[in-house]
Amino acid sequence: MIRVVVVDDEALVRSGFELILNAADGIEVVATAEGAQAADVIRREQPDVALLDIRMPDVDGLTVLRRIQELPAPPQVAMLTTFDTDEYILTALRLGASGFLLKDTEPEHLAQLVRTLAAGGVVMSPKASRALLRSLPGAGGTQDADVARVDLLSDRERDVLVLIAEGLSNADIGTRIHLSAGTVKDHVSSILTKLRVSSRVQAALLAERAGLLNGSDYGDPTARNSRR
């Protein structure tokens, strides 16, 4: 059973997420909270996943995120936001959030996104803006620069990077491409080093901006080779 805590300042949002997730197999919302109580509730309940509103009037989501990241075994955290261009998203990702969700995420997708988080994957709204991608720490500033960084990866590392961006955990990636979890872990470490990023979320964002996920360049071997 995946244990979830939902943190939001709006009671309607909390109850809506609770209703949707409790109807899904293998997921239980063990508590909901507003910002001021969030860290204490998460410390007490020890959930696997926390869905955390990024903007709250009493204690904002970034403050809560900092507090729960200090716990011995912090949950996987996805930030909840109304705007895909929210300026706080990158700060949350730097602080250790495993992704972000728009509050208008389709209900039928929500349970699977929570399962992805619980398995150690990353989740990002498909509406992520180019403004957010351009703000990626360590970004080269142009798509060509990002493609050049992705081109440092081996073919197998690019395969792993695409699956990271799809939200798969190391174990799921290993199952998909027939590698041990240890080998996948080594590939992930190499990917982060070569891309000069510090997290799976940042690697996924860079891969999207470089066109690796939509196939623009990488779907055409001739185009890809011409960049080398």
Short mmCIF file of C-alpha atoms in Angstrom, two decimals:
data_model
loop_
_atom_site.label_atom_id
_atom_site.label_comp_id
_atom_site.label_asym_id
_atom_site.label_seq_id
_atom_site.Cartn_x
_atom_site.Cartn_y
_atom_site.Cartn_z
CA MET A 1 0.00 0.00 0.00
CA ILE A 2 1.40 3.40 -1.02
CA ARG A 3 0.87 5.89 1.79
CA VAL A 4 0.22 9.48 0.70
CA VAL A 5 -0.09 12.84 2.45
CA VAL A 6 -1.73 15.71 0.58
CA VAL A 7 -0.79 19.26 1.62
CA ASP A 8 -2.76 22.23 0.31
CA ASP A 9 -4.31 25.34 1.81
CA GLU A 10 -7.63 24.72 0.01
CA ALA A 11 -9.94 22.15 1.58
CA LEU A 12 -11.56 21.41 -1.77
CA VAL A 13 -8.23 20.47 -3.33
CA ARG A 14 -7.31 18.27 -0.39
CA SER A 15 -10.63 16.44 -0.40
CA GLY A 16 -10.59 16.05 -4.19
CA PHE A 17 -7.14 14.48 -4.25
CA GLU A 18 -8.05 12.28 -1.29
CA LEU A 19 -11.22 11.04 -2.98
CA ILE A 20 -9.45 10.26 -6.26
CA LEU A 21 -6.46 8.51 -4.72
CA ASN A 22 -8.38 6.48 -2.16
CA ALA A 23 -10.44 5.05 -5.03
CA ALA A 24 -7.27 3.69 -6.66
CA ASP A 25 -5.92 0.22 -5.94
CA GLY A 26 -2.92 0.11 -3.64
CA ILE A 27 -2.99 3.78 -2.60
CA GLU A 28 -4.16 5.28 0.69
CA VAL A 29 -4.22 8.95 1.64
CA VAL A 30 -3.24 8.64 5.30
CA ALA A 31 -3.60 12.37 6.07
CA THR A 32 -4.18 15.79 4.59
CA ALA A 33 -2.89 19.06 6.00
CA GLU A 34 -2.44 22.77 5.51
CA GLY A 35 1.06 24.24 5.37
CA ALA A 36 1.46 25.05 9.06
CA GLN A 37 0.80 21.45 10.11
CA ALA A 38 2.40 19.73 7.12
CA ALA A 39 5.88 18.95 8.44
CA ASP A 40 4.53 17.54 11.72
CA VAL A 41 1.91 15.45 9.91
CA ILE A 42 4.48 14.03 7.50
CA ARG A 43 6.88 13.30 10.36
CA ARG A 44 4.13 11.44 12.21
CA GLU A 45 2.61 9.53 9.29
CA GLN A 46 5.88 8.70 7.45
CA PRO A 47 4.22 8.51 4.01
CA ASP A 48 5.85 7.16 0.89
CA VAL A 49 4.67 10.15 -1.15
CA ALA A 50 3.81 13.74 -0.31
CA LEU A 51 1.89 15.99 -2.70
CA LEU A 52 2.80 19.49 -1.60
CA ASP A 53 1.24 22.77 -2.68
CA ILE A 54 4.02 25.13 -3.67
CA ARG A 55 2.13 28.32 -2.74
CA MET A 56 0.35 28.56 0.61
CA PRO A 57 -0.41 31.65 2.68
CA ASP A 58 0.70 30.46 6.11
CA VAL A 59 3.78 28.30 5.47
CA ASP A 60 4.78 28.00 1.82
CA GLY A 61 5.62 24.71 0.15
CA LEU A 62 9.33 25.44 -0.18
CA THR A 63 9.62 25.89 3.59
CA VAL A 64 7.78 22.63 4.18
CA LEU A 65 9.97 20.88 1.61
CA ARG A 66 13.14 22.05 3.36
CA ARG A 67 11.83 20.75 6.68
CA ILE A 68 10.81 17.32 5.47
CA GLN A 69 14.04 16.84 3.51
CA GLU A 70 15.78 16.89 6.90
CA LEU A 71 13.84 13.80 8.04
CA PRO A 72 15.79 10.50 8.28
CA ALA A 73 13.61 8.97 5.54
CA PRO A 74 11.83 11.77 3.66
CA PRO A 75 9.01 10.84 1.29
CA GLN A 76 9.10 11.31 -2.45
CA VAL A 77 7.67 14.79 -3.05
CA ALA A 78 5.82 16.27 -6.00
CA MET A 79 4.95 19.95 -5.87
CA LEU A 80 1.41 20.99 -6.72
CA THR A 81 0.99 24.20 -8.67
CA THR A 82 -1.64 26.02 -10.69
CA PHE A 83 0.81 27.46 -13.21
CA ASP A 84 3.33 25.47 -15.27
CA THR A 85 5.52 28.61 -15.32
CA ASP A 86 5.58 28.91 -11.53
CA GLU A 87 8.88 30.58 -10.66
CA TYR A 88 9.25 28.44 -7.54
CA ILE A 89 9.34 25.12 -9.39
CA LEU A 90 13.07 25.15 -10.12
CA THR A 91 13.84 26.03 -6.51
CA ALA A 92 11.75 23.06 -5.40
CA LEU A 93 13.58 20.77 -7.80
CA ARG A 94 16.93 21.99 -6.47
CA LEU A 95 15.71 21.28 -2.93
CA GLY A 96 14.97 17.66 -3.79
CA ALA A 97 11.43 17.49 -5.11
CA SER A 98 10.93 14.63 -7.54
CA GLY A 99 8.77 16.66 -9.90
CA PHE A 100 5.68 18.79 -10.12
CA LEU A 101 2.04 18.40 -11.04
CA LEU A 102 -0.52 20.91 -12.15
CA LYS A 103 -3.61 20.90 -9.97
CA ASP A 104 -5.74 20.29 -13.04
CA THR A 105 -4.00 16.97 -13.76
CA GLU A 106 -6.54 14.53 -15.18
CA PRO A 107 -7.96 12.38 -12.37
CA GLU A 108 -7.33 9.16 -14.29
CA HIS A 109 -3.61 10.00 -14.46
CA LEU A 110 -3.12 10.94 -10.82
CA ALA A 111 -2.87 7.45 -9.34
CA GLN A 112 -0.25 6.35 -11.85
CA LEU A 113 1.80 9.46 -11.17
CA VAL A 114 1.74 8.66 -7.46
CA ARG A 115 2.86 5.09 -8.21
CA THR A 116 5.71 6.50 -10.29
CA LEU A 117 6.81 8.70 -7.40
CA ALA A 118 6.64 5.83 -4.91
CA ALA A 119 8.85 3.72 -7.19
CA GLY A 120 11.52 6.43 -7.23
CA GLY A 121 10.64 7.91 -10.60
CA VAL A 122 10.14 11.53 -11.57
CA VAL A 123 6.93 13.24 -12.62
CA MET A 124 6.54 16.45 -14.59
CA SER A 125 3.51 18.08 -16.07
CA PRO A 126 3.52 17.64 -19.86
CA LYS A 127 2.69 21.35 -20.01
CA ALA A 128 6.16 22.28 -18.71
CA SER A 129 7.01 25.58 -20.36
CA ARG A 130 10.08 26.49 -22.38
CA ALA A 131 10.69 29.21 -19.79
CA LEU A 132 11.14 26.53 -17.15
CA LEU A 133 13.41 24.48 -19.42
CA ARG A 134 15.56 27.50 -20.23
CA SER A 135 16.07 28.08 -16.51
CA LEU A 136 17.56 24.63 -15.94
CA PRO A 137 20.70 24.97 -13.76
CA GLY A 138 23.87 24.58 -15.80
CA ALA A 139 22.02 24.92 -19.09
CA GLY A 140 24.07 25.97 -22.06
CA GLY A 141 21.52 28.51 -23.23
CA THR A 142 20.75 27.03 -26.65
CA GLN A 143 19.26 23.79 -27.92
CA ASP A 144 22.47 23.06 -29.84
CA ALA A 145 24.45 23.27 -26.59
CA ASP A 146 22.02 20.90 -24.90
CA VAL A 147 22.16 18.47 -27.82
CA ALA A 148 25.97 18.56 -27.61
CA ARG A 149 25.76 17.55 -23.95
CA VAL A 150 23.34 14.71 -24.70
CA ASP A 151 25.66 13.60 -27.51
CA LEU A 152 28.29 12.83 -24.85
CA LEU A 153 26.12 9.92 -23.78
CA SER A 154 26.45 6.43 -25.16
CA ASP A 155 23.49 4.90 -26.99
CA ARG A 156 22.62 2.86 -23.89
CA GLU A 157 22.85 5.93 -21.66
CA ARG A 158 20.47 7.79 -23.98
CA ASP A 159 18.05 4.87 -23.72
CA VAL A 160 18.25 5.10 -19.92
CA LEU A 161 17.81 8.89 -19.99
CA VAL A 162 14.60 8.61 -22.01
CA LEU A 163 13.22 6.12 -19.49
CA ILE A 164 14.24 8.39 -16.60
CA ALA A 165 12.25 11.16 -18.29
CA GLU A 166 9.29 8.80 -18.60
CA GLY A 167 9.38 8.54 -14.81
CA LEU A 168 10.66 4.98 -14.46
CA SER A 169 12.62 3.87 -11.41
CA ASN A 170 15.97 2.07 -11.76
CA ALA A 171 14.27 -1.29 -11.26
CA ASP A 172 11.65 -0.54 -13.91
CA ILE A 173 14.31 0.69 -16.34
CA GLY A 174 16.25 -2.53 -15.80
CA THR A 175 13.16 -4.59 -16.52
CA ARG A 176 12.37 -2.59 -19.66
CA ILE A 177 15.84 -2.90 -21.23
CA HIS A 178 17.02 -6.10 -19.56
CA LEU A 179 19.72 -4.73 -17.26
CA SER A 180 20.37 -5.26 -13.57
CA ALA A 181 19.36 -2.48 -11.18
CA GLY A 182 23.04 -2.04 -10.31
CA THR A 183 23.98 -1.52 -13.95
CA VAL A 184 21.17 0.99 -14.37
CA LYS A 185 22.37 2.84 -11.27
CA ASP A 186 25.85 3.08 -12.81
CA HIS A 187 24.37 4.43 -16.04
CA VAL A 188 22.33 7.02 -14.14
CA SER A 189 25.41 8.20 -12.27
CA SER A 190 27.32 8.53 -15.55
CA ILE A 191 24.43 10.41 -17.16
CA LEU A 192 24.26 12.97 -14.36
CA THR A 193 28.02 13.50 -14.53
CA LYS A 194 28.13 13.92 -18.31
CA LEU A 195 25.12 16.25 -18.39
CA ARG A 196 26.49 18.22 -15.42
CA VAL A 197 23.21 18.06 -13.49
CA SER A 198 22.53 16.92 -9.94
CA SER A 199 19.21 15.11 -10.16
CA ARG A 200 17.07 12.87 -12.34
CA VAL A 201 14.53 15.66 -12.72
CA GLN A 202 17.15 18.07 -14.09
CA ALA A 203 18.41 15.37 -16.47
CA ALA A 204 14.87 14.78 -17.72
CA LEU A 205 14.31 18.49 -18.30
CA LEU A 206 17.55 18.80 -20.25
CA ALA A 207 16.67 15.76 -22.36
CA GLU A 208 13.32 17.32 -23.23
CA ARG A 209 14.89 20.63 -24.20
CA ALA A 210 17.52 18.86 -26.32
CA GLY A 211 14.77 17.16 -28.32
CA LEU A 212 15.61 13.66 -27.13
CA LEU A 213 12.07 12.96 -25.95
CA ASN A 214 10.14 14.15 -28.96
CA GLY A 215 12.53 12.62 -31.44
CA SER A 216 13.43 15.91 -33.14
CA ASP A 217 17.07 15.21 -34.23
CA TYR A 218 17.40 11.90 -32.42
CA GLY A 219 14.74 10.26 -34.53
CA ASP A 220 16.99 10.89 -37.55
CA PRO A 221 20.44 9.20 -37.29
CA THR A 222 21.75 11.33 -40.14
CA ALA A 223 20.81 14.53 -38.34
CA ARG A 224 22.28 13.26 -35.11
CA ASN A 225 25.54 12.18 -36.70
CA SER A 226 25.89 15.52 -38.44
CA ARG A 227 26.25 17.15 -35.04
CA ARG A 228 29.25 15.08 -34.07
#
